[in-house]
Coordinates of C-alpha atoms and ligand atoms in Angstrom, one line a residue:
X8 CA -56.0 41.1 -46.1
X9 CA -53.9 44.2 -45.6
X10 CA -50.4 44.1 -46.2
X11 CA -48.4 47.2 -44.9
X12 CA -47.9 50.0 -47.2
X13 CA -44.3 51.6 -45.8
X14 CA -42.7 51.7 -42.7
X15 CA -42.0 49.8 -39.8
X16 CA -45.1 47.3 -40.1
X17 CA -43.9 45.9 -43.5
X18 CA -40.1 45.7 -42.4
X19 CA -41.2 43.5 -39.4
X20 CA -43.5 41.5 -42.2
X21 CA -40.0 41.0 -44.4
X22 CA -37.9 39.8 -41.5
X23 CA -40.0 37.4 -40.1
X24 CA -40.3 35.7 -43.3
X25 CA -36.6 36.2 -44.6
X26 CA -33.0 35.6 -42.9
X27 CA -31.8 39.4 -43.1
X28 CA -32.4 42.3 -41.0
X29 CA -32.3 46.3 -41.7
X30 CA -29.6 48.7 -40.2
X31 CA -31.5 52.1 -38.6
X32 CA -29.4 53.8 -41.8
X33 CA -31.6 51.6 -44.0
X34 CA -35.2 52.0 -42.5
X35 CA -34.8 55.5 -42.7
X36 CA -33.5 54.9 -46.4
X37 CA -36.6 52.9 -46.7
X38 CA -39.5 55.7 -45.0
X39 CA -37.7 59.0 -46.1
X40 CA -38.0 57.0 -50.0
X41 CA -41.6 56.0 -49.2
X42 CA -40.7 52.3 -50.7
X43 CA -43.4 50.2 -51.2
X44 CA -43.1 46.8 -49.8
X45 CA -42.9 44.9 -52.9
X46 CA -39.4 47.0 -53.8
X47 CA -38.0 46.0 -50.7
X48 CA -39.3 42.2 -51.0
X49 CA -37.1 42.1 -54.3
X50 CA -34.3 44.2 -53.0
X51 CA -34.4 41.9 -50.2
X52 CA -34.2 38.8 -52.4
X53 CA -31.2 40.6 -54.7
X54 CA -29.4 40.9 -51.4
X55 CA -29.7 36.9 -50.3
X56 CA -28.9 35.7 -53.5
X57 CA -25.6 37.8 -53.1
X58 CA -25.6 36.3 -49.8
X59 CA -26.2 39.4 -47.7
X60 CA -27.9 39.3 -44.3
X61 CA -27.4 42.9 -42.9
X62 CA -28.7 45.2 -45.5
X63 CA -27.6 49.1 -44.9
X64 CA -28.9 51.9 -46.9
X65 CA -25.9 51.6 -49.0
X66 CA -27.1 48.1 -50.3
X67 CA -30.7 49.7 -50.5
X68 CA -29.6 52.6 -53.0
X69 CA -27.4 50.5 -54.8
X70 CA -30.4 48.1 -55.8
X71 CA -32.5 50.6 -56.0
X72 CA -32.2 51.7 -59.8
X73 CA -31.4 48.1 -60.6
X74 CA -33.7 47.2 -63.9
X75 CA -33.9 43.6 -63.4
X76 CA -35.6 44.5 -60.5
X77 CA -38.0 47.2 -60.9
X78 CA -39.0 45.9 -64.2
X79 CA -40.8 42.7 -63.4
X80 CA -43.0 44.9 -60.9
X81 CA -44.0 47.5 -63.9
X82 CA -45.0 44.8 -66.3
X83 CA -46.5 42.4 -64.0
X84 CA -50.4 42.5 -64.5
X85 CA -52.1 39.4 -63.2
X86 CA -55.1 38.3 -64.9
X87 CA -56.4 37.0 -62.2
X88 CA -56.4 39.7 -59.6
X89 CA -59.6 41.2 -62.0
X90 CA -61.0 37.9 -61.9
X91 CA -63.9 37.0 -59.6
X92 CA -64.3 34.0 -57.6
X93 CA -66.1 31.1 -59.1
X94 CA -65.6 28.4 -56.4
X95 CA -68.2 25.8 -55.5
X96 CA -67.8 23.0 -53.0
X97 CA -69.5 19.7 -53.8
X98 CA -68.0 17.6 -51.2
X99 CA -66.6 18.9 -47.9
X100 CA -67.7 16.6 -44.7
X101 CA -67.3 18.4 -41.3
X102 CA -67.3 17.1 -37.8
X103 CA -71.5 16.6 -37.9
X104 CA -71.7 14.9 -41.1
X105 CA -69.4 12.4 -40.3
X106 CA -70.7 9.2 -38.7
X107 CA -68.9 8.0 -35.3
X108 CA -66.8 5.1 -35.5
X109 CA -69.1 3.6 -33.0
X110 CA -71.1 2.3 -36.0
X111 CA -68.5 1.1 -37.9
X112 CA -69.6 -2.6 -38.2
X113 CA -72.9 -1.5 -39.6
X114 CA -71.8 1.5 -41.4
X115 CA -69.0 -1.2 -43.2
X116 CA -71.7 -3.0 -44.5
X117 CA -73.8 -0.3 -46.1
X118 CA -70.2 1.1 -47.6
X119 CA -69.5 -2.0 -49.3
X120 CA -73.3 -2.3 -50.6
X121 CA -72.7 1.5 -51.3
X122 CA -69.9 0.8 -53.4
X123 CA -71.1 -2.5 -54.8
X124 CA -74.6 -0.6 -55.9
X125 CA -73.1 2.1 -58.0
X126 CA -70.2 0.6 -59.5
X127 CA -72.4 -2.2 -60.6
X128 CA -74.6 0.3 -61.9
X129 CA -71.8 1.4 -64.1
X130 CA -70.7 -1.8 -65.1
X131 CA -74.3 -2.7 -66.0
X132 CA -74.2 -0.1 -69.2
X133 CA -71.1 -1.7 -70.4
X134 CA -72.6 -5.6 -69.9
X135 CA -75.7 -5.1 -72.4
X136 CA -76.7 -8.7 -72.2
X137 CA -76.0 -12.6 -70.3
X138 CA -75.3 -10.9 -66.7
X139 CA -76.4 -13.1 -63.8
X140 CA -75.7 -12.9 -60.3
X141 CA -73.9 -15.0 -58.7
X142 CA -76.5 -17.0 -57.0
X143 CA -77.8 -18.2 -61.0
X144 CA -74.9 -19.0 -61.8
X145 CA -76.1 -23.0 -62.3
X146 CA -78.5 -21.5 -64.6
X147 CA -75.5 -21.2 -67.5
X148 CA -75.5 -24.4 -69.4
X149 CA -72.0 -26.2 -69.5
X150 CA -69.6 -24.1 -72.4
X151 CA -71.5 -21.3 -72.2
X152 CA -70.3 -17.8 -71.0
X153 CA -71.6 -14.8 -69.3
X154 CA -71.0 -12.1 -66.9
X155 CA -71.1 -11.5 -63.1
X156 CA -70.3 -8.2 -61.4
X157 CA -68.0 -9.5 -57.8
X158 CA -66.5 -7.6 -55.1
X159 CA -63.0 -9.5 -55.3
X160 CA -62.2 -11.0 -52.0
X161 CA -59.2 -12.8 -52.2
X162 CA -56.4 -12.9 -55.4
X163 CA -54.6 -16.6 -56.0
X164 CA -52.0 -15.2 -58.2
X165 CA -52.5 -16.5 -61.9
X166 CA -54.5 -19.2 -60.6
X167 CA -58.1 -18.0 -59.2
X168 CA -60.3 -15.1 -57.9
X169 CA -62.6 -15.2 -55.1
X170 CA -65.5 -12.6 -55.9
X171 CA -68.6 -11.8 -54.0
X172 CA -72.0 -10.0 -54.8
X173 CA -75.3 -9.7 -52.6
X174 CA -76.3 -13.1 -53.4
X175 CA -73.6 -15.5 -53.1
X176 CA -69.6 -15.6 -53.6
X177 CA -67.8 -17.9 -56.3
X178 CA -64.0 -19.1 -57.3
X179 CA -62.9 -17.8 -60.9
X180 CA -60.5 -19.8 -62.2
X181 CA -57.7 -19.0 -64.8
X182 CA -56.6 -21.5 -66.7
X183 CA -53.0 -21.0 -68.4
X184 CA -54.5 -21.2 -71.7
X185 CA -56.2 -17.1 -71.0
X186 CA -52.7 -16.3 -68.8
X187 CA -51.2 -16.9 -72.6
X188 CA -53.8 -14.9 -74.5
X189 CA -52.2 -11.8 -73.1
X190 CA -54.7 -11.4 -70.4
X191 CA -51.6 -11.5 -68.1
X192 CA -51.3 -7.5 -67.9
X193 CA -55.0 -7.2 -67.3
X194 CA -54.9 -9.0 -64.3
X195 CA -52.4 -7.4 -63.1
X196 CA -55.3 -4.7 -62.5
X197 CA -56.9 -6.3 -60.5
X198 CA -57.0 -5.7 -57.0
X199 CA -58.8 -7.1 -53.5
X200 CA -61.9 -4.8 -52.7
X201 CA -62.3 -3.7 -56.3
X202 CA -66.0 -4.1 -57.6
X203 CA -65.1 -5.5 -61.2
X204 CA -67.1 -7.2 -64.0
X205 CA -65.8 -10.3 -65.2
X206 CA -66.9 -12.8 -68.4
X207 CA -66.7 -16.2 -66.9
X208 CA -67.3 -19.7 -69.1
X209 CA -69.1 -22.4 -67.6
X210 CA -67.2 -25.7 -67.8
X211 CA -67.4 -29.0 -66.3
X212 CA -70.0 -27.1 -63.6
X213 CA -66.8 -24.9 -62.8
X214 CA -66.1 -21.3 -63.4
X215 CA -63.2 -20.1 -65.5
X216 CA -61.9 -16.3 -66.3
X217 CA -62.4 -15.3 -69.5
X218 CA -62.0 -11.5 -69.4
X219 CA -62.3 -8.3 -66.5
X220 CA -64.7 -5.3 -67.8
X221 CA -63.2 -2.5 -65.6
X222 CA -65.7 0.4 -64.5
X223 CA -63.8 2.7 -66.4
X224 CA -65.1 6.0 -67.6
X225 CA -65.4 6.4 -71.4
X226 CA -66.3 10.3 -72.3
X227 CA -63.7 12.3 -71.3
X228 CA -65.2 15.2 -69.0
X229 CA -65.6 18.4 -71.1
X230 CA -67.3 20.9 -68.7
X231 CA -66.1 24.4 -67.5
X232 CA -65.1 27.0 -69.3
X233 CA -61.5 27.9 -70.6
X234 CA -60.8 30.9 -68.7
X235 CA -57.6 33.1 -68.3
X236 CA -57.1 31.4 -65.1
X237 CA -54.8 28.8 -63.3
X238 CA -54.6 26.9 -60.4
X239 CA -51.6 25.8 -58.4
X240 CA -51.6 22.2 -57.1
X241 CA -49.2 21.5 -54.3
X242 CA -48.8 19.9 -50.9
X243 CA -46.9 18.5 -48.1
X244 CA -45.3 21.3 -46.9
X245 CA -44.2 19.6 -43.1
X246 CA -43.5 23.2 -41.5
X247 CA -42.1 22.6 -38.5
X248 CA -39.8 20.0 -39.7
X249 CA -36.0 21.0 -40.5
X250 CA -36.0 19.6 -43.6
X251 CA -38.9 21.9 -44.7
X252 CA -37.4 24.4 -47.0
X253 CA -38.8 27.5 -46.7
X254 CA -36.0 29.2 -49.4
X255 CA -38.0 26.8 -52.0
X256 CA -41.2 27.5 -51.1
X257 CA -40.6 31.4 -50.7
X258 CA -39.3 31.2 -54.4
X259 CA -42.6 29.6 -55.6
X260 CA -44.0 33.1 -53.8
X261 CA -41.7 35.0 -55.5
X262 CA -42.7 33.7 -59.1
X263 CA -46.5 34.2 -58.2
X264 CA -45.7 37.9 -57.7
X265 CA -43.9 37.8 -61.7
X266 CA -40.8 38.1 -60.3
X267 CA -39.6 34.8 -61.3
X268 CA -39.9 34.9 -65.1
X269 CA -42.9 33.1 -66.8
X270 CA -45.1 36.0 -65.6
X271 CA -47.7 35.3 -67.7
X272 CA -48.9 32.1 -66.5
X273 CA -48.1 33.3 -62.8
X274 CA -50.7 36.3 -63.1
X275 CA -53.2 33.9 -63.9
X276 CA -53.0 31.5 -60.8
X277 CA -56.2 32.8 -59.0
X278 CA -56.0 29.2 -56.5
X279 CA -54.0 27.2 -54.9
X280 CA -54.5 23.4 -54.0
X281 CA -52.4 22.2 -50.9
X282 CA -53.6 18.5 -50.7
X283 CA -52.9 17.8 -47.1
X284 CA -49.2 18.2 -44.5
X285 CA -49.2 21.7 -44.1
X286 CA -46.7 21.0 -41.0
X287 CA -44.8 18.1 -39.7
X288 CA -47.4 17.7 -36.5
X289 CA -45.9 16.0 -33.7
X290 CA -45.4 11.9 -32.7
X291 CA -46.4 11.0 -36.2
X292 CA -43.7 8.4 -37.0
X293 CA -40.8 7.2 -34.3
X294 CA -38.7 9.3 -33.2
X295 CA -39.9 12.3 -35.2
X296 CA -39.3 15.0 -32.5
X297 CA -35.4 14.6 -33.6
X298 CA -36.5 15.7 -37.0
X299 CA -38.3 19.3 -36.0
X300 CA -37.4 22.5 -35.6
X301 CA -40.5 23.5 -34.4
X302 CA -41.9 21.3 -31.3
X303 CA -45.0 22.9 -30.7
X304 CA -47.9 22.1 -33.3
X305 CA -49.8 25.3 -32.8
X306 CA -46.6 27.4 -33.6
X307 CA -46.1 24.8 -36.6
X308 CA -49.8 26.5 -37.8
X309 CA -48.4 30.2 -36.7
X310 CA -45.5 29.4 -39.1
X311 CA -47.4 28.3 -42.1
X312 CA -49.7 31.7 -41.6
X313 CA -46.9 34.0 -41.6
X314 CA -45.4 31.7 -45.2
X315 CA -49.0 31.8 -46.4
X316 CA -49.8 35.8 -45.5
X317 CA -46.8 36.7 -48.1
X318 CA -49.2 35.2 -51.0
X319 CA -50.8 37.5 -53.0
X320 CA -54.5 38.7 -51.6
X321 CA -56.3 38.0 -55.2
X322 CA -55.2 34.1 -54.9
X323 CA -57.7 32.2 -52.7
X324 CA -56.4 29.0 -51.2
X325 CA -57.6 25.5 -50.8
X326 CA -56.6 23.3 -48.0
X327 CA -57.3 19.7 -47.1
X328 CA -55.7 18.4 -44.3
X329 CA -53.5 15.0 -44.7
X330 CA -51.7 13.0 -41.8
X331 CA -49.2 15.2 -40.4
X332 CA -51.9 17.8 -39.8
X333 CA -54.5 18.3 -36.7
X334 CA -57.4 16.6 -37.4
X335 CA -58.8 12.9 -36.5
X336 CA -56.5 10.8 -38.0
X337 CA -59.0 8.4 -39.7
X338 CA -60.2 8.8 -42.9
X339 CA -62.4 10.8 -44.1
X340 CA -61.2 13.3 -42.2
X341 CA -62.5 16.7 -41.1
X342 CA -61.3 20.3 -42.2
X343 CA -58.1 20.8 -39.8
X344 CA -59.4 21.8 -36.6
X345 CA -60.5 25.7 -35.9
X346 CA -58.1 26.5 -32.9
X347 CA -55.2 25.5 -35.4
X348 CA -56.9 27.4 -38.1
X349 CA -57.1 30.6 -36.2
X350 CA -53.8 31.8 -36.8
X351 CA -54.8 31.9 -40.4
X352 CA -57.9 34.7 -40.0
X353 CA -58.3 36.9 -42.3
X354 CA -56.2 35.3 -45.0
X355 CA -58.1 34.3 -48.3
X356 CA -58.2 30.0 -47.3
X357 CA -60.9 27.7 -47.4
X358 CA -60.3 24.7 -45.3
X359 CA -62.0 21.6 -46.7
X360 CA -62.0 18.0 -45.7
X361 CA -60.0 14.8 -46.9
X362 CA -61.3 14.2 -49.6
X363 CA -62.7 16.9 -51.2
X364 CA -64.7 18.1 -54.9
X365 CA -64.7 21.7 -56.0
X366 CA -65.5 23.0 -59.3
X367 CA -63.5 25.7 -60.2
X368 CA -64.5 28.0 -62.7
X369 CA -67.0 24.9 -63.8
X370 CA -63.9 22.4 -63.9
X371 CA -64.1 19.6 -61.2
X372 CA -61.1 19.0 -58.9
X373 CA -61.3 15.7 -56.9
X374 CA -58.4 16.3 -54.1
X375 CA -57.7 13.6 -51.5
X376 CA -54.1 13.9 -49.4
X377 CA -52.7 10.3 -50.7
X378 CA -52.2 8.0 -47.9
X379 CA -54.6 5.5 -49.4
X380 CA -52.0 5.2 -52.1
X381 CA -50.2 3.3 -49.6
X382 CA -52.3 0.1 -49.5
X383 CA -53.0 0.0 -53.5
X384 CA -49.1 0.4 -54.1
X385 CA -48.8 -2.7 -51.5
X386 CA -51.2 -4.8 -54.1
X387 CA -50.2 -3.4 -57.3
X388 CA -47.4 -5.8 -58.5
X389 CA -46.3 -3.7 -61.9
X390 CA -46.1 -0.1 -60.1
X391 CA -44.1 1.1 -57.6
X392 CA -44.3 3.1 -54.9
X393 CA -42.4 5.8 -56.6
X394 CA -44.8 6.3 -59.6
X395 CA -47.6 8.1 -57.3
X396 CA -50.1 9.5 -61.0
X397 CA -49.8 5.9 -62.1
X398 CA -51.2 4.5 -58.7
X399 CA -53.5 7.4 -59.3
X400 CA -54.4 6.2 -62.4
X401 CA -55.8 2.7 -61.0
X402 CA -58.1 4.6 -58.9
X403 CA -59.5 6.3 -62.0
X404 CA -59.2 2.8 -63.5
X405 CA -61.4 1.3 -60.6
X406 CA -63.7 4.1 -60.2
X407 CA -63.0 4.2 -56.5
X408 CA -59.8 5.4 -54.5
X409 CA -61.0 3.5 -50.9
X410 CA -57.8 1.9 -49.0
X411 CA -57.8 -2.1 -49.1
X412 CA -59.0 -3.6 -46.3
X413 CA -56.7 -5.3 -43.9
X414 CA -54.5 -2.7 -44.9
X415 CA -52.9 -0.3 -41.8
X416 CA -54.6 3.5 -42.9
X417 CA -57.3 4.2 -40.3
X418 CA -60.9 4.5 -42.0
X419 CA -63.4 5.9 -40.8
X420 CA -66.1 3.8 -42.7
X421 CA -69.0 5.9 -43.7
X422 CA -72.4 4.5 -44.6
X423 CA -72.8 6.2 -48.0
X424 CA -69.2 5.3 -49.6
X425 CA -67.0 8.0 -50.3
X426 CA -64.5 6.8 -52.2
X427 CA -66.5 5.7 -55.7
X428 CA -66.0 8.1 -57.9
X429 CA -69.2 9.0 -59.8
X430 CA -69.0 12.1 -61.4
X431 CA -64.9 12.0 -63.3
X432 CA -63.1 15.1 -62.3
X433 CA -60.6 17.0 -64.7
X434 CA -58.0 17.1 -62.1
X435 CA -57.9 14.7 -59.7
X436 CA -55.0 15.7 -57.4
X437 CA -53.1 13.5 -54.4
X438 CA -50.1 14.7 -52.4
X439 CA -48.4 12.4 -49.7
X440 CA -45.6 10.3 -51.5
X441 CA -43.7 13.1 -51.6
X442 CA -42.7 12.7 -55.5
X443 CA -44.0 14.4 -58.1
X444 CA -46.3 12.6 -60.7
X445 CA -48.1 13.5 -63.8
X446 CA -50.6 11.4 -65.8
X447 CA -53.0 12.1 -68.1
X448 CA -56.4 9.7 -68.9
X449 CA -59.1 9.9 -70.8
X450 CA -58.6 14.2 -70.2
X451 CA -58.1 13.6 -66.9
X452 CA -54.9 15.3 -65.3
X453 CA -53.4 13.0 -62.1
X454 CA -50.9 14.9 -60.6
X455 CA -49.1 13.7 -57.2
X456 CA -48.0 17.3 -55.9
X457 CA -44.5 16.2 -54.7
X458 CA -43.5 18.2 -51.4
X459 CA -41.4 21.0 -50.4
X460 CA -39.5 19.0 -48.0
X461 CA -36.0 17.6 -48.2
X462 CA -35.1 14.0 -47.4
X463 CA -35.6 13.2 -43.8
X464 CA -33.4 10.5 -42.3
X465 CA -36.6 8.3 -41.8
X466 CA -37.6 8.7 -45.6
X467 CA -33.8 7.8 -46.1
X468 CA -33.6 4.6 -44.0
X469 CA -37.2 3.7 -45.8
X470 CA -35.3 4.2 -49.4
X471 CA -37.6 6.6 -50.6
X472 CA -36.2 9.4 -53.1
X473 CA -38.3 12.3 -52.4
X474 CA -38.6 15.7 -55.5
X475 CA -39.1 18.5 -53.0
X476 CA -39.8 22.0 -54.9
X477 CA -41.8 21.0 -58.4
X478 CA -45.3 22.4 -58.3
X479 CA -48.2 22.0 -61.0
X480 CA -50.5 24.7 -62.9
X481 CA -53.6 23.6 -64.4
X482 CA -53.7 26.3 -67.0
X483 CA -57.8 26.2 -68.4
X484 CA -56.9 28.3 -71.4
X485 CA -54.5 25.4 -72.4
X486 CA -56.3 22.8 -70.4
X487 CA -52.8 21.4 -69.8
X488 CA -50.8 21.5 -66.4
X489 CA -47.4 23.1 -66.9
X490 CA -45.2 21.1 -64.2
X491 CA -42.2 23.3 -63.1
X492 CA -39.4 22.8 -60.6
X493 CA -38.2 25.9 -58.3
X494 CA -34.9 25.4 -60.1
X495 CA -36.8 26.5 -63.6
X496 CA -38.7 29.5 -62.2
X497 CA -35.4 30.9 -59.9
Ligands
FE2_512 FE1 -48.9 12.6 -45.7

C-alpha cells in the first residue's frame, strides 16, 4: 500500500488517525521543508504527549532538530522489511466448506466418533497392552485391571464417572482409598466430553478408578526454522466501543515503527495475529448500544482500516474473526464477511476463519478467538476464569479445545471434528477473556492476547478485571515470547 510521501494527502492521513490538527502556517512549514510523513508522525506524537492539539509551524521548527526524535528514524532498520513472506494456511474453512446446521443431528454424531477415533488412536500408543472396550469389559476376571478409552458423559464429583465408547457405556467408581493416593488433583482434569483413557480394576463385577491416561503430547514440537523474525499476537480490539483505546493501540504502532525503544525486536515483527473482536459489532450483549461510540458496524470496520493502514507495509496481518465481529455467530466460523472486509483493500491482511493453523516461517500457530474458554472455565473447578493460558493449557492437556456440550456457545457441529488437535502447534494463541495469559508446555507457548479495551460497565457489573494494552512477540531467534505492556514500550 502507498502511504503519502508529502503534502496534503499524508496530513489528512495524520489527522484522521490522531486528535490534532495543522494551522495553514504549518502545512506550508511542512511542503516548503518537503517532510516526509514519518517526521511529522513523531513530531505529531512529541506534540500530544506535551498535550498540544493545534500544531503551528512554530511547534513544527521547534521539534524539528529535536534528536530524540530524528534519531530513532536513522537507526531504525527492520529485519523484516527484507524478509519475504513464508506463510502457509493449513486450516481456513470458508462459507462452502462449512456444513449447514441443517445436518447438525447427523453431523453430531460423526464429530463425536471423529473425535472419539483419533483421540483413541493417540491414547492407543500410550496403553501398550490389557485395553478392552467397553462392551468386554466382563471378560476381566474379578481383581484384575485394565484400560478402557470413554468419552466422559457425566462427572459425580469424587464419587463416579460415566464414560461411553462405540460399544457400550459404564460407571467408574472412585473409591476414597485412590481420592487419598493423591489422585485427587488428576481428577480435577477431568472434564464432560473429554475422550480420556482410564485404568479401571474389576471388583466384586464392579468397576473402580484406578488412574486417567490423558492424550497428552510427549515430543515437544521442534520444526521451523529460527529466523530473524517475530510475530505479534494480539486481539480484541472492540473499535467502535468507547472504551476502545485507540491512544494504546496507536502506541503499539508507534513501537513497530522503532520509535518506542526495543527497536530491535520491533524490526523484526514481519506478522501480526489478531485472534478475533476487531470491533464492538452491534446487539451483542444487553444494552451494548449505550457502550459505543460508533453505532454503525460498517463504519466500526472503516475505523479499524484507517488504525490498521498506519502499520507498516512489510508486516502482513492475520485476522480471525471472534464474536463481536460480522460473521455467523456459531462456531466454526467463517472469515469475517467481504462487504465488511472491503474497507480493508489493498492493505497487507489475510482474513482466516475461527479457528485457524498457519505455519509461519515453518512454525505452526493454532489460533482460535477464545469463547470456548467459557464452557471449560464453567467445569474446571481449580482454574478460574481469570487465568485464560492455564484454561488454555487443558485444551493442550485434552488434545481438543471443542466447547462442552449443554454449554450456551453456538456450534456449528461439523462432521470431521475440528477441535482435536492432531498435529501440536508452537503457539497456540486465544483472545476473548480480555486478560493477558502466558503458559508454556511441553515447548508450547499459550498466550491469551489480552485486549486493548478498557473496562466496560458490563465487564464491571460481571466482576471481571480486564489488562487492556499488553501484547505478545514470539521472537523464533529466541523461541521465546517477550510479553510487553504499552506502559513498557511508551
Ligand atoms: Fe470475544
Amino acid at each position: 500500500m502507498e502511504r503519502g510521501k508529502g503534502g496534503e494527502d499524508f496530513i489528512q492521513n495524520i489527522t484522521r488517525r490522531y486528535p490534532v490538527i495543522f494551522t495553514y502556517g504549518a502545512i506550508k512549514l511542512i511542503e516548503e521543508k518537503g517532510l516526509e510523513e514519518a517526521t511529522i508522525e513523531n513530531i505529531v506524537s512529541n506534540c500530544i504527549e506535551n498535550g498540544i492539539k493545534i500544531i503551528s509551524e512554530k511547534d513544527i521548527e521547534r521539534r524539528i532538530h529535536t534528536k530524540r526524535i530524528f534519531q530513532s528514524i536513522k537507526t531504525f532498520t527492520p529485519k523484516a522489511k527484507e524478509l519475504a513472506e513464508n506463510l502457509q494456511i493449513e486450516l481456513s474453512l470458508d462459507d462452502k466448506n462449512i456444513t449447514k446446521p441443517s445436518d447438525s443431528i447427523e453431523n453430531n454424531i460423526k464429530a463425536l466418533r471423529d473425535r472419539y477415533r483419533k483421540i483413541y488412536s493417540i491414547l492407543r500408543k500410550r496403553i501398550p497392552r490389557g485395553l478392552y472396550e467397553i462392551s468386554d469389559l466382563k471378560k476381566i476376571e474379578d481383581g484384575k485391571t485394565g484400560y478402557i478409552v470413554g468419552m466422559v458423559l457425566t462427572i459425580v464429583k469424587g464419587k463416579r464417572i460415566l464414560v461411553e465408547d462405540p460399544t457400550d457405556n459404564c460407571d467408574i467408581i472412585i473409591s476414597e482409598r485412590i481420592l487419598n493416593r493423591g489422585n485427587r488433583e488428576k481428577l480435577k482434569f477431568v472434564t464432560k466430553d473429554a475422550v480420556l483413557g482410564f485404568q479401571i480394576l474389576k471388583k466384586w463385577g464392579k468397576v473402580f478408578y484406578k488412574d486417567v491416561i490423558f492424550p497428552e503430547f510427549e515430543e515437544p514440537p521442534n520444526e521451523g526454522k529460527d529466523e530473524e523474525v517475530a510475530v505479534l499476537l494480539t486481539s480484541d480490539l472492540h473499535v467502535g466501543s468507547k472504551y476502545f483505546n485507540r491512544k494504546k493501540f496507536e502506541i503499539l504502532i508507534e513501537w513497530l515503527k522503532g520509535r518506542r525503544g526495543r527497536e530491535e525486536l520491533a524490526g523484526k515483527v514481519k506478522y501480526i495475529i489478531i485472534a478475533g473482536d476487531l470491533v464492538d459489532g452491534i446487539g451483542i450483549y444487553p444494552s451494548q448500544r449505550f457502550e459505543l461510540s460508533i453505532t454503525d458496524l460498517h463504519r466500526q470496520y472503516q475505523n479499524v482500516a484507517e488504525i490498521l493502514s498506519a502499520i507498516p507495509d512489510y508486516i502482513s496481518i492475520i485476522i480471525i474473526p471472534g464474536n463481536h465481529d460480522a460473521t455467523y455467530r456459531e462456531i466454526p466460523q467463517p472469515p469475517i464477511f467481504k462487504e465488511f472486509r472491503e474497507v480493508f483493500d489493498g492493505l497487507p491482511i489475510k482474513f482466516l476463519s475461527n479457528p485457524a493453523i498457519v505455519r509461519i516461517f515453518g512454525k505452526r500457530f493454532l489460533i482460535e478467538h477464545g469463547e470456548v474458554l467459557e464452557s471449560v472455565s464453567n467445569n474446571l473447578e481449580n482454574v478460574s476464569h481469570n487465568e485464560p493460558a492455564r484454561l488454555m493449557l487443558h485444551f493442550l492437556r485434552l488434545r481438543n479445545f471443542a466447547p462442552i456440550s449443554e454449554g450456551r456457545i453456538m456450534v456449528n457441529i461439523q462432521p470431521n471434528d475440528l477441535f482435536t488437535i492432531l498435529a501440536v502447534p508452537n503457539v497456540f494463541h486465544m483472545g476473548h477473556i480480555h486478560v493477558y495469559g502466558y503458559e508454556k508446555y511441553r515447548n508450547v507457548h499459550i498466550i491469551n492476547s489480552g485486549t486493548w479495551q478498557e473496562m466496560t460497565p458490563y465487564q464491571e457489573r460481571l466482576g471481571l478485571q480486564p489488562t487492556p494494552g499488553i501484547f505478545g512477540v514470539f521472537d523464533f531467534t529466541k523461541g521465546r515470547i517477550h510479553n510487553l505492556s504499552i506502559g513498557e514500550v511508551s
